[in-house]
Structure formats: C-alpha cells, structure tokens
XYZ file of C-alpha atoms in Angstrom:
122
model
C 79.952 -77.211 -7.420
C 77.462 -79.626 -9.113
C 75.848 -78.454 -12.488
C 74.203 -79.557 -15.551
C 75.163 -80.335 -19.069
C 73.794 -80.692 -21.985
C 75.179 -83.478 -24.329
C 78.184 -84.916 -24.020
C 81.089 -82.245 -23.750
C 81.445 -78.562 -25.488
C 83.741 -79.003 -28.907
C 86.183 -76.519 -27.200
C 86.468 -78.661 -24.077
C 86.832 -81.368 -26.076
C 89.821 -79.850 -27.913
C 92.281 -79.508 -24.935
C 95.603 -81.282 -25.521
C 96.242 -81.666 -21.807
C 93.103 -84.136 -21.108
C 93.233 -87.362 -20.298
C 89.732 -89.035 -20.767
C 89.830 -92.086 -18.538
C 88.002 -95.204 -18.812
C 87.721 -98.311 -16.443
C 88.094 -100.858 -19.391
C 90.409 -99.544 -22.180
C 94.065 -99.042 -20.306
C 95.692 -100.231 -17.352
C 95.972 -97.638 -14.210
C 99.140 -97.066 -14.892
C 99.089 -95.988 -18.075
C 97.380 -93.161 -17.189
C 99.440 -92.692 -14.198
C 102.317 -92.175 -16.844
C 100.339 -90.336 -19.356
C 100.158 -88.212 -16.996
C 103.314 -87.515 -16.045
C 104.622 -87.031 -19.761
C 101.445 -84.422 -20.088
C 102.879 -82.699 -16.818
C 105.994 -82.090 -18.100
C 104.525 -80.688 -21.552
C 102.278 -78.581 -20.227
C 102.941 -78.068 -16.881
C 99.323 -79.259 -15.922
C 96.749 -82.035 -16.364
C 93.150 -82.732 -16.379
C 92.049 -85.959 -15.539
C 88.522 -86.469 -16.607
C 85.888 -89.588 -16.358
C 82.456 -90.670 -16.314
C 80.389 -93.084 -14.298
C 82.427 -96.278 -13.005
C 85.899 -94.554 -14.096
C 85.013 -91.767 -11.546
C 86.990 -93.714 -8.881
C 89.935 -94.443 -11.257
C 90.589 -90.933 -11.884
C 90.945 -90.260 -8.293
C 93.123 -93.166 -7.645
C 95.645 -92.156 -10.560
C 95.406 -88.443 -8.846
C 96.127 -89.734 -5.668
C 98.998 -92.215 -7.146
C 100.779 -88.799 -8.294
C 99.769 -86.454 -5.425
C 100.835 -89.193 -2.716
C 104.359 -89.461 -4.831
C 104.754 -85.885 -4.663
C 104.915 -85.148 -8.672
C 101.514 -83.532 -8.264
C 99.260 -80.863 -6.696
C 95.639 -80.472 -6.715
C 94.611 -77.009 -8.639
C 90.743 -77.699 -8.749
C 88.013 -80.417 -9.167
C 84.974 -80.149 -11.138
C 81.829 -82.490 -10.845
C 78.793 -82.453 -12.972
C 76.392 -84.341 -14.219
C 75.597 -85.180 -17.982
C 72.768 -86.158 -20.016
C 73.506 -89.232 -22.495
C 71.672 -92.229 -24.256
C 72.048 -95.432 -24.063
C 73.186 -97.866 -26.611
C 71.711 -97.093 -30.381
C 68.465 -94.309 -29.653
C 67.908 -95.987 -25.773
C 66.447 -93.777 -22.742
C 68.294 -90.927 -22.295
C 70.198 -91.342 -18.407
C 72.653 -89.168 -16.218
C 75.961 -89.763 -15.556
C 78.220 -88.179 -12.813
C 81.300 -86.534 -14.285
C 84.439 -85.365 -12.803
C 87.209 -83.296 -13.918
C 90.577 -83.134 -11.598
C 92.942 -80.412 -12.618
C 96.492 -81.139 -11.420
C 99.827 -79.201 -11.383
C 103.459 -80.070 -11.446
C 104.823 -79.796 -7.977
C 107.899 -77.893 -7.092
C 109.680 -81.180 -6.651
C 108.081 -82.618 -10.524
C 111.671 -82.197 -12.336
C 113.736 -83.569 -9.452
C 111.797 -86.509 -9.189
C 111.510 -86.941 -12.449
C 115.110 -86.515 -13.259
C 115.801 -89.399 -10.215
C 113.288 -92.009 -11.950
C 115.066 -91.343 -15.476
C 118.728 -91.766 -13.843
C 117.429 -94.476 -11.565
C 115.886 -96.261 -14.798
C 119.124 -96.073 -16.745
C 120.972 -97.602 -13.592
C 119.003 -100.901 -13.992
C 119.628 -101.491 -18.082
C-alpha cells in the first residue's frame, strides 16, 4: 500500500483532532505514549503519524501501547511525500507512515487500574 503525494498533507487530513504528528526531536517517547492514551479515551481511536527518522518512533510508541494491551492495530498507511529542503532547496522524498489504533476491550480497565494505582502512591 505505497502511494504518492503531492505536498505536504491534504488541509482535511490535516484537520483531524485525533492525530498525533510525531517527531524524533521535539517530545520525549513518552509523551506521546500518553498523548495517546488521553486521545484514546476521547475518541476511541488514534492515528499516529511521522516522517523520515520519526518513522521508527511511531512504531515504538504503537508497540509500547499494543504490547500493554490498551491498544489494537486498525490499519497502517505508508506513503511517500514530496518536500523541499530548507528555504527553496531541492525538492526530496520522504517515507511517511500513518498507524491507526483502537482502544482495546481491556482500554477502561486498565486505565481505571493505572488511575487507582496512581492515587495509591500520593
């Protein structure tokens, strides 16, 4: 499932309040790890997106959830894009990914377990 993109994402893509654009240098893993969980319990889903280098961060935090059991996988979506470099550079491709995860039966149970657990230790 590999296509081709123009630019750098559609507007209406762009516009969904359930993605979580990762990237390698702004956050710590697990803030997105627990990004995601809050989106998961808003919306029931999430969709973990990157570029380039953060490629194998987004499938690390996926794994983090999948492996705990708050998550299942729903679908994954490569492409690649067309962007520029720095200021007007060569235009280049970049591999992008796009991992669509759902709650899993046992998201509110665990969930509810880490809150009381959390509580336990103040």
């Amino acid at each position: 499932m590999v296509g081709t993109t123009e630019g750098v994402d559609s507007s209406a893509s762009n516009n969904k309040k359930n993605r979580i654009q990762v990237s390698n240098t702004q956050k710590p893993l697990f803030f997105y790890v627990n990004l995601a969980k809050r989106y998961m319990q808003q919306y029931n889903e999430v969709e973990l997106s990157a570029l380039g280098m953060a490629i194998a961060t987004v499938v690390t935090i996926a794994e983090i959830l999948k492996n705990n059991g708050l998550a299942v996988e729903k679908k994954i979506m490569t492409s690649t894009i067309d962007m520029r470099e720095e200021s007007g550079g060569r235009p280049v491709q970049k591999a992008k990914i796009e991992i669509l995860l759902g709650k899993s039966e046992k998201f509110d149970e665990l969930m509810a377990a880490a809150t009381e657990e959390a509580l336990d230790d103040e």
